[in-house]
Short mmCIF file of C-alpha atoms in Angstrom, two decimals:
data_model
loop_
_atom_site.label_atom_id
_atom_site.label_comp_id
_atom_site.label_asym_id
_atom_site.label_seq_id
_atom_site.Cartn_x
_atom_site.Cartn_y
_atom_site.Cartn_z
CA MET A 1 119.65 104.53 95.70
CA LYS A 2 123.61 104.34 95.17
CA ILE A 3 125.39 103.92 98.61
CA GLY A 4 128.84 104.35 99.25
CA ILE A 5 130.40 102.30 102.76
CA ILE A 6 133.96 103.38 103.88
CA GLY A 7 134.87 99.73 106.09
CA ALA A 8 134.15 96.79 105.35
CA GLY A 9 134.14 95.47 109.34
CA HIS A 10 131.19 93.73 110.80
CA ILE A 11 129.13 96.62 110.50
CA GLY A 12 129.91 97.54 106.95
CA SER A 13 129.91 94.30 105.72
CA ALA A 14 126.41 93.24 107.69
CA LEU A 15 125.39 96.57 105.54
CA ALA A 16 126.47 95.37 102.41
CA VAL A 17 124.39 92.28 102.24
CA ARG A 18 121.15 94.12 103.61
CA LEU A 19 121.63 97.18 101.43
CA THR A 20 122.32 94.86 98.15
CA SER A 21 119.47 92.44 99.10
CA LEU A 22 117.04 95.05 98.68
CA GLY A 23 118.08 96.53 95.36
CA HIS A 24 120.68 99.19 96.05
CA SER A 25 123.97 99.76 94.38
CA VAL A 26 126.84 99.50 96.68
CA LEU A 27 130.08 100.13 96.82
CA ILE A 28 132.18 99.58 99.55
CA ALA A 29 135.88 100.57 100.69
CA ASN A 30 138.56 99.46 103.09
CA SER A 31 142.20 100.76 103.87
CA ARG A 32 144.21 98.11 102.22
CA GLY A 33 142.38 98.44 98.69
CA PRO A 34 139.85 97.05 96.65
CA GLU A 35 141.89 93.85 95.49
CA THR A 36 141.31 92.63 98.90
CA LEU A 37 137.96 92.70 99.17
CA LYS A 38 137.07 89.59 96.69
CA GLY A 39 135.42 87.87 99.53
CA VAL A 40 133.63 90.53 101.02
CA ALA A 41 132.56 90.98 97.95
CA GLN A 42 131.13 87.61 96.84
CA LYS A 43 129.28 87.89 100.68
CA THR A 44 127.70 91.04 100.46
CA GLY A 45 127.39 91.82 96.49
CA ALA A 46 129.19 95.23 97.15
CA THR A 47 131.10 95.94 94.40
CA PRO A 48 134.66 97.11 95.67
CA ALA A 49 136.48 99.94 95.45
CA THR A 50 138.53 102.81 97.09
CA ALA A 51 137.26 105.09 99.63
CA GLN A 52 137.57 107.78 97.12
CA GLU A 53 135.21 106.39 94.44
CA ALA A 54 132.93 105.01 96.69
CA ALA A 55 132.42 108.65 99.40
CA HIS A 56 132.00 110.07 95.41
CA TYR A 57 129.38 107.34 94.43
CA GLY A 58 126.59 107.31 96.86
CA GLU A 59 123.17 109.04 97.44
CA ILE A 60 123.94 108.11 100.95
CA ILE A 61 128.10 107.64 102.01
CA VAL A 62 128.53 105.26 105.15
CA VAL A 63 131.51 105.61 107.56
CA THR A 64 132.45 103.04 109.60
CA ILE A 65 136.04 102.91 110.93
CA PRO A 66 137.53 102.30 113.76
CA LEU A 67 137.50 105.50 115.29
CA LYS A 68 141.26 106.02 115.98
CA ASN A 69 141.49 105.31 112.21
CA ILE A 70 139.39 108.49 111.39
CA PRO A 71 141.95 111.46 111.20
CA ASP A 72 143.25 109.05 108.78
CA LEU A 73 141.36 109.28 105.66
CA PRO A 74 142.26 111.82 103.21
CA LYS A 75 141.66 115.87 104.21
CA ASP A 76 139.75 115.78 100.69
CA LEU A 77 137.71 112.45 100.84
CA PHE A 78 134.49 114.33 100.46
CA GLU A 79 135.70 117.07 98.50
CA GLY A 80 132.86 117.58 95.43
CA VAL A 81 130.40 115.54 97.07
CA PRO A 82 127.23 117.51 96.86
CA ALA A 83 126.27 119.11 100.24
CA ASP A 84 122.45 117.26 100.54
CA VAL A 85 124.46 113.57 100.15
CA PRO A 86 123.26 111.85 103.78
CA ILE A 87 127.18 110.66 105.56
CA ILE A 88 126.30 108.22 108.16
CA ASP A 89 129.04 107.36 110.80
CA THR A 90 128.65 104.36 113.06
CA SER A 91 131.44 105.27 115.65
CA ASN A 92 131.85 104.17 119.07
CA TYR A 93 134.90 104.55 121.10
CA TYR A 94 136.73 101.94 122.51
CA PRO A 95 139.54 103.31 124.22
CA LEU A 96 140.75 99.82 126.04
CA LEU A 97 140.56 97.64 123.23
CA ARG A 98 141.14 99.53 120.19
CA ASP A 99 141.63 103.35 119.92
CA GLY A 100 143.63 104.50 122.86
CA ARG A 101 142.52 107.40 124.87
CA ILE A 102 141.01 110.08 123.24
CA PRO A 103 141.13 113.65 125.73
CA GLU A 104 138.32 115.30 123.82
CA LEU A 105 136.18 112.06 124.89
CA GLU A 106 137.32 111.35 128.03
CA SER A 107 135.96 115.10 128.78
CA SER A 108 132.17 115.52 128.45
CA ASP A 109 132.80 118.70 125.46
CA LEU A 110 132.59 116.50 122.43
CA THR A 111 130.41 113.46 121.97
CA GLU A 112 131.69 110.97 119.53
CA SER A 113 130.65 112.13 116.60
CA GLU A 114 131.27 115.46 116.87
CA TRP A 115 134.47 114.63 116.51
CA VAL A 116 134.10 112.49 113.96
CA GLN A 117 132.41 115.31 112.55
CA GLN A 118 135.49 117.76 113.16
CA HIS A 119 137.95 115.36 111.14
CA LEU A 120 135.43 114.87 108.23
CA GLY A 121 134.33 118.28 107.38
CA ARG A 122 130.90 117.51 106.96
CA PRO A 123 128.15 116.99 108.76
CA VAL A 124 127.29 113.62 109.94
CA VAL A 125 124.22 111.84 110.83
CA THR A 126 124.82 108.54 113.66
CA VAL A 127 123.06 105.38 113.56
CA PHE A 128 123.98 101.67 113.62
CA ASN A 129 126.61 102.20 116.00
CA ASN A 130 123.92 100.79 119.11
CA ILE A 131 122.98 97.86 117.37
CA TYR A 132 125.11 94.00 117.07
CA ALA A 133 126.58 93.63 113.44
CA ASP A 134 124.62 90.31 113.36
CA HIS A 135 121.48 91.50 114.87
CA LEU A 136 121.30 94.52 111.73
CA GLU A 137 122.04 92.02 109.24
CA LYS A 138 119.49 89.41 110.27
CA LYS A 139 116.81 91.16 112.81
CA GLY A 140 114.80 93.27 110.59
CA GLN A 141 111.50 93.16 110.22
CA PRO A 142 108.65 94.78 108.18
CA ALA A 143 107.16 97.99 110.01
CA GLY A 144 103.95 97.06 112.21
CA THR A 145 105.54 94.25 113.47
CA PRO A 146 105.18 93.88 117.26
CA GLY A 147 108.36 94.27 118.72
CA ARG A 148 110.45 95.21 115.93
CA ILE A 149 113.41 96.50 117.19
CA SER A 150 114.21 100.25 117.00
CA LEU A 151 117.88 102.29 116.23
CA PRO A 152 118.16 105.77 117.67
CA VAL A 153 119.12 108.15 114.79
CA ALA A 154 120.70 111.33 115.74
CA GLY A 155 122.16 114.49 113.57
CA ASP A 156 122.04 118.15 113.51
CA ASP A 157 120.97 118.38 109.60
CA ALA A 158 117.04 117.63 109.80
CA ALA A 159 117.11 116.40 106.15
CA ALA A 160 119.46 114.09 106.15
CA LYS A 161 118.31 112.71 109.45
CA GLN A 162 115.17 111.91 107.49
CA GLN A 163 116.71 110.70 104.79
CA VAL A 164 118.97 108.01 107.17
CA MET A 165 115.41 107.42 109.03
CA ALA A 166 114.11 106.52 106.10
CA LEU A 167 116.93 104.24 105.03
CA VAL A 168 116.89 102.91 109.04
CA ASP A 169 112.73 101.79 108.30
CA GLU A 170 113.82 100.29 105.05
CA LEU A 171 116.18 97.71 107.01
CA GLY A 172 113.84 96.50 108.89
CA PHE A 173 113.69 98.71 111.92
CA ASP A 174 111.93 101.69 113.80
CA ALA A 175 114.13 104.96 113.86
CA VAL A 176 113.81 106.93 116.65
CA ASP A 177 115.19 110.28 116.41
CA ASP A 178 117.39 110.66 119.32
CA GLY A 179 118.10 114.79 118.92
CA SER A 180 121.00 116.71 118.20
CA LEU A 181 124.66 114.78 117.71
CA HIS A 182 125.51 116.65 121.14
CA GLU A 183 122.99 114.52 122.87
CA LEU A 184 124.11 111.06 120.93
CA TRP A 185 125.72 110.03 124.14
CA ARG A 186 122.55 108.62 125.17
CA GLN A 187 123.52 105.97 122.26
CA GLN A 188 126.74 105.07 123.30
CA PRO A 189 128.38 101.96 124.66
CA GLY A 190 128.29 102.28 128.59
CA THR A 191 124.92 103.62 128.54
CA PRO A 192 122.27 101.52 130.05
CA TYR A 193 120.24 100.96 126.60
CA TYR A 194 123.21 100.25 124.25
CA GLY A 195 122.77 97.18 122.07
CA ALA A 196 119.20 96.52 124.05
CA ASP A 197 117.23 95.87 120.79
CA MET A 198 114.42 97.75 122.36
CA PRO A 199 110.98 98.35 120.26
CA ALA A 200 110.46 101.77 119.55
CA ASP A 201 107.86 103.12 122.42
CA LYS A 202 110.80 101.64 125.19
CA LEU A 203 113.32 103.11 123.70
CA ARG A 204 111.57 106.71 123.53
CA GLU A 205 110.98 106.26 127.29
CA HIS A 206 114.87 105.69 128.00
CA LEU A 207 116.05 108.20 125.95
CA ALA A 208 113.73 110.69 127.61
CA SER A 209 114.66 109.13 131.02
CA LEU A 210 118.25 110.36 130.50
CA GLY A 211 117.65 113.93 129.58
CA THR A 212 119.12 116.29 126.89
CA GLN A 213 121.87 117.61 128.89
CA ARG A 214 124.91 115.14 130.30
CA THR A 215 125.98 115.85 133.39
CA PRO A 216 129.36 115.02 135.26
CA GLU A 217 127.57 112.24 137.10
CA GLN A 218 126.63 110.39 133.77
CA HIS A 219 129.50 110.63 131.74
CA ALA A 220 131.57 109.35 134.62
CA GLU A 221 129.31 106.61 135.27
CA PHE A 222 128.99 105.46 131.64
CA LEU A 223 132.64 105.59 131.14
CA ALA A 224 133.01 103.19 134.05
CA ASN A 225 130.54 101.02 132.94
CA HIS A 226 132.13 100.93 129.42
CA ALA A 227 135.42 100.34 130.40
CA LYS A 228 134.13 97.57 132.98
CA GLN A 229 132.57 96.60 129.67
CA GLU A 230 135.47 96.66 127.73
CA LYS A 231 137.83 94.36 130.76
CA GLU A 232 135.16 92.03 129.97
CA MET A 233 135.21 91.43 126.04
CA MET A 234 138.85 91.59 126.58
CA LYS A 235 138.39 88.52 129.17
CA GLN A 236 136.14 86.32 126.40
CA PHE A 237 138.84 87.48 123.88
CA GLN A 238 141.87 86.07 126.10
CA GLN A 239 140.21 82.88 126.84
CA SER A 240 138.92 82.30 122.53
CA SER A 241 142.53 82.37 121.97
CA SER A 242 144.14 80.34 123.87
CA ALA A 243 141.34 78.00 123.67
CA GLU A 244 142.15 77.77 119.65
#
Protein backbone atom coordinates (compact mmCIF):
# COMPACT_ATOMS: atom_id res chain seq x y z
CA MET A 1 0.00 0.00 0.00
CA LYS A 2 0.84 3.66 -0.17
CA ILE A 3 0.89 5.10 3.36
CA GLY A 4 1.40 8.71 4.40
CA ILE A 5 2.75 9.51 7.88
CA ILE A 6 2.44 13.03 9.27
CA GLY A 7 4.85 13.18 12.18
CA ALA A 8 8.40 11.83 12.33
CA GLY A 9 8.75 11.36 16.08
CA HIS A 10 9.11 8.05 17.93
CA ILE A 11 5.83 6.46 16.83
CA GLY A 12 5.96 7.82 13.28
CA SER A 13 9.52 6.61 12.79
CA ALA A 14 8.80 3.19 14.30
CA LEU A 15 5.81 2.76 11.98
CA ALA A 16 7.87 3.84 8.98
CA VAL A 17 10.55 1.24 9.76
CA ARG A 18 8.02 -1.57 10.07
CA LEU A 19 5.85 -0.55 7.12
CA THR A 20 8.75 -0.20 4.68
CA SER A 21 10.14 -3.55 5.86
CA LEU A 22 6.80 -5.09 4.88
CA GLY A 23 7.08 -3.61 1.39
CA HIS A 24 4.74 -0.65 1.74
CA SER A 25 5.58 2.68 0.13
CA VAL A 26 5.75 5.38 2.82
CA LEU A 27 5.93 9.17 2.67
CA ILE A 28 6.83 10.80 5.99
CA ALA A 29 6.47 14.47 6.93
CA ASN A 30 7.24 16.74 9.86
CA SER A 31 6.58 20.40 10.65
CA ARG A 32 10.03 21.60 9.56
CA GLY A 33 10.07 20.36 5.98
CA PRO A 34 11.38 17.33 4.06
CA GLU A 35 14.94 18.69 3.91
CA THR A 36 15.21 18.02 7.68
CA LEU A 37 14.26 14.36 7.33
CA LYS A 38 17.38 12.89 5.70
CA GLY A 39 18.32 10.99 8.86
CA VAL A 40 14.81 9.66 9.29
CA ALA A 41 14.78 8.57 5.65
CA GLN A 42 18.06 6.69 6.05
CA LYS A 43 16.84 4.97 9.20
CA THR A 44 13.33 4.08 8.04
CA GLY A 45 13.41 3.77 4.27
CA ALA A 46 10.52 6.25 4.02
CA THR A 47 10.56 9.15 1.57
CA PRO A 48 10.58 12.68 3.05
CA ALA A 49 7.61 14.81 2.04
CA THR A 50 5.51 17.79 3.04
CA ALA A 51 2.44 17.24 5.20
CA GLN A 52 0.22 17.99 2.21
CA GLU A 53 2.04 15.41 0.08
CA ALA A 54 1.77 12.77 2.81
CA ALA A 55 -1.92 13.51 3.38
CA HIS A 56 -2.72 13.05 -0.31
CA TYR A 57 -0.45 10.08 -0.91
CA GLY A 58 -1.76 7.20 1.01
CA GLU A 59 -4.40 4.53 1.03
CA ILE A 60 -4.04 5.02 4.79
CA ILE A 61 -2.83 8.21 6.50
CA VAL A 62 -1.28 8.34 9.99
CA VAL A 63 -1.32 11.57 12.02
CA THR A 64 1.17 11.20 14.86
CA ILE A 65 2.11 14.63 16.17
CA PRO A 66 1.89 16.20 19.64
CA LEU A 67 -1.73 16.83 20.56
CA LYS A 68 -1.14 20.55 21.10
CA ASN A 69 0.00 20.89 17.47
CA ILE A 70 -3.14 19.40 15.92
CA PRO A 71 -4.89 22.81 15.62
CA ASP A 72 -1.84 24.16 13.75
CA LEU A 73 -2.24 21.74 10.83
CA PRO A 74 -3.53 23.37 7.64
CA LYS A 75 -7.32 23.54 7.66
CA ASP A 76 -7.43 22.19 4.10
CA LEU A 77 -4.94 19.39 4.75
CA PHE A 78 -7.37 16.64 3.74
CA GLU A 79 -9.27 18.58 1.11
CA GLY A 80 -9.65 16.29 -1.91
CA VAL A 81 -8.58 13.16 -0.02
CA PRO A 82 -11.19 10.45 -0.73
CA ALA A 83 -13.65 9.91 2.12
CA ASP A 84 -12.85 6.19 2.29
CA VAL A 85 -9.15 6.74 3.12
CA PRO A 86 -8.73 5.87 6.82
CA ILE A 87 -6.95 8.46 8.95
CA ILE A 88 -5.17 6.99 11.98
CA ASP A 89 -4.72 9.17 15.07
CA THR A 90 -2.13 8.14 17.67
CA SER A 91 -2.75 11.03 20.09
CA ASN A 92 -2.28 11.04 23.84
CA TYR A 93 -2.85 14.03 26.11
CA TYR A 94 0.19 15.10 28.16
CA PRO A 95 -0.83 18.35 29.91
CA LEU A 96 2.21 18.58 32.19
CA LEU A 97 4.97 17.32 29.91
CA ARG A 98 3.96 18.81 26.59
CA ASP A 99 0.45 19.92 25.70
CA GLY A 100 -0.65 22.34 28.40
CA ARG A 101 -4.21 22.27 29.68
CA ILE A 102 -6.92 21.66 27.08
CA PRO A 103 -10.22 22.45 28.83
CA GLU A 104 -12.33 20.14 26.66
CA LEU A 105 -10.16 17.21 27.74
CA GLU A 106 -10.12 18.13 31.40
CA SER A 107 -13.86 17.50 31.48
CA SER A 108 -15.20 14.10 30.46
CA ASP A 109 -17.17 15.47 27.50
CA LEU A 110 -14.62 14.64 24.79
CA THR A 111 -11.99 11.98 24.37
CA GLU A 112 -8.66 12.93 22.82
CA SER A 113 -9.50 11.62 19.37
CA GLU A 114 -12.96 13.18 19.34
CA TRP A 115 -11.14 16.48 19.88
CA VAL A 116 -8.65 15.64 17.12
CA GLN A 117 -11.48 14.64 14.78
CA GLN A 118 -13.17 18.00 15.31
CA HIS A 119 -9.98 19.85 14.35
CA LEU A 120 -9.16 17.66 11.34
CA GLY A 121 -12.72 17.73 10.05
CA ARG A 122 -12.42 14.04 9.15
CA PRO A 123 -13.29 10.79 10.94
CA VAL A 124 -10.29 9.14 12.59
CA VAL A 125 -9.41 5.69 13.88
CA THR A 126 -7.25 5.57 17.00
CA VAL A 127 -4.48 2.99 17.48
CA PHE A 128 -0.72 2.91 18.28
CA ASN A 129 -1.30 5.29 21.21
CA ASN A 130 -1.21 2.41 23.69
CA ILE A 131 2.21 0.90 22.94
CA TYR A 132 5.77 2.16 23.36
CA ALA A 133 7.50 3.03 20.09
CA ASP A 134 10.34 0.57 20.68
CA HIS A 135 7.83 -2.24 21.24
CA LEU A 136 5.90 -1.23 18.13
CA GLU A 137 9.07 -1.45 16.08
CA LYS A 138 10.50 -4.65 17.55
CA LYS A 139 7.85 -6.81 19.23
CA GLY A 140 5.45 -7.69 16.42
CA GLN A 141 4.93 -11.44 16.00
CA PRO A 142 3.15 -13.73 13.50
CA ALA A 143 -0.57 -14.35 14.02
CA GLY A 144 -1.22 -17.21 16.40
CA THR A 145 1.99 -16.72 18.39
CA PRO A 146 1.22 -17.37 22.09
CA GLY A 147 1.25 -14.13 24.06
CA ARG A 148 1.13 -11.96 20.94
CA ILE A 149 0.66 -8.32 21.98
CA SER A 150 -2.75 -6.84 21.25
CA LEU A 151 -3.56 -3.24 20.41
CA PRO A 152 -6.94 -1.57 21.05
CA VAL A 153 -8.52 0.15 18.04
CA ALA A 154 -11.30 2.74 18.41
CA GLY A 155 -13.34 4.50 15.75
CA ASP A 156 -16.81 5.34 14.51
CA ASP A 157 -16.41 4.25 10.87
CA ALA A 158 -16.70 0.46 10.71
CA ALA A 159 -15.10 0.09 7.27
CA ALA A 160 -12.13 2.31 8.14
CA LYS A 161 -11.68 0.47 11.42
CA GLN A 162 -11.55 -2.88 9.62
CA GLN A 163 -8.84 -1.62 7.27
CA VAL A 164 -6.81 -0.33 10.18
CA MET A 165 -7.24 -3.56 12.16
CA ALA A 166 -5.95 -5.52 9.16
CA LEU A 167 -2.85 -3.29 9.10
CA VAL A 168 -2.32 -3.83 12.83
CA ASP A 169 -2.39 -7.59 12.25
CA GLU A 170 0.11 -7.27 9.39
CA LEU A 171 2.43 -5.32 11.69
CA GLY A 172 2.45 -8.26 14.08
CA PHE A 173 -0.18 -7.45 16.69
CA ASP A 174 -3.68 -8.65 17.49
CA ALA A 175 -6.22 -5.88 16.88
CA VAL A 176 -8.92 -5.58 19.56
CA ASP A 177 -12.03 -3.51 18.83
CA ASP A 178 -12.31 -0.84 21.54
CA GLY A 179 -15.61 0.53 20.32
CA SER A 180 -16.37 4.10 19.34
CA LEU A 181 -14.13 7.15 19.69
CA HIS A 182 -16.17 8.12 22.75
CA GLU A 183 -15.06 4.85 24.36
CA LEU A 184 -11.35 5.17 23.64
CA TRP A 185 -10.71 6.65 27.08
CA ARG A 186 -10.19 2.99 28.02
CA GLN A 187 -6.88 2.93 26.10
CA GLN A 188 -5.46 6.31 27.16
CA PRO A 189 -2.68 7.08 29.68
CA GLY A 190 -3.75 6.79 33.30
CA THR A 191 -5.88 3.71 32.70
CA PRO A 192 -4.68 0.39 34.16
CA TYR A 193 -3.96 -1.11 30.75
CA TYR A 194 -2.01 1.68 29.07
CA GLY A 195 1.19 0.24 27.59
CA ALA A 196 0.55 -3.11 29.26
CA ASP A 197 1.28 -5.25 26.16
CA MET A 198 -1.52 -7.71 26.95
CA PRO A 199 -2.65 -10.63 24.79
CA ALA A 200 -6.03 -10.16 23.15
CA ASP A 201 -8.14 -12.25 25.53
CA LYS A 202 -6.83 -10.37 28.57
CA LEU A 203 -7.22 -6.98 26.90
CA ARG A 204 -10.85 -7.68 25.93
CA GLU A 205 -11.57 -8.81 29.47
CA HIS A 206 -10.04 -5.69 31.01
CA LEU A 207 -11.67 -3.27 28.57
CA ALA A 208 -15.05 -4.83 29.33
CA SER A 209 -14.41 -4.43 33.05
CA LEU A 210 -14.21 -0.65 32.64
CA GLY A 211 -17.66 -0.37 31.05
CA THR A 212 -18.55 1.78 28.04
CA GLN A 213 -19.58 5.03 29.76
CA ARG A 214 -16.80 6.80 31.64
CA THR A 215 -17.97 7.77 35.10
CA PRO A 216 -16.87 11.01 36.79
CA GLU A 217 -15.02 8.87 39.33
CA GLN A 218 -13.12 7.01 36.60
CA HIS A 219 -12.26 10.27 34.85
CA ALA A 220 -10.88 11.79 38.04
CA GLU A 221 -8.97 8.62 38.91
CA PHE A 222 -7.33 8.29 35.50
CA LEU A 223 -6.42 11.98 35.30
CA ALA A 224 -4.76 11.67 38.72
CA ASN A 225 -2.95 8.48 37.66
CA HIS A 226 -1.71 10.17 34.51
CA ALA A 227 -0.53 13.27 36.39
CA LYS A 228 1.45 11.01 38.72
CA GLN A 229 2.98 9.20 35.74
CA GLU A 230 3.87 12.49 34.05
CA LYS A 231 5.57 13.81 37.18
CA GLU A 232 7.62 10.63 37.40
CA MET A 233 8.59 10.96 33.73
CA MET A 234 9.61 14.57 34.30
CA LYS A 235 11.71 13.52 37.28
CA GLN A 236 13.45 10.81 35.24
CA PHE A 237 14.09 13.26 32.39
CA GLN A 238 15.62 15.79 34.78
CA GLN A 239 17.84 13.13 36.34
CA SER A 240 19.08 11.90 32.94
CA SER A 241 19.71 15.49 31.79
CA SER A 242 21.74 16.33 34.90
CA ALA A 243 23.79 13.16 34.47
CA GLU A 244 24.87 14.08 30.94
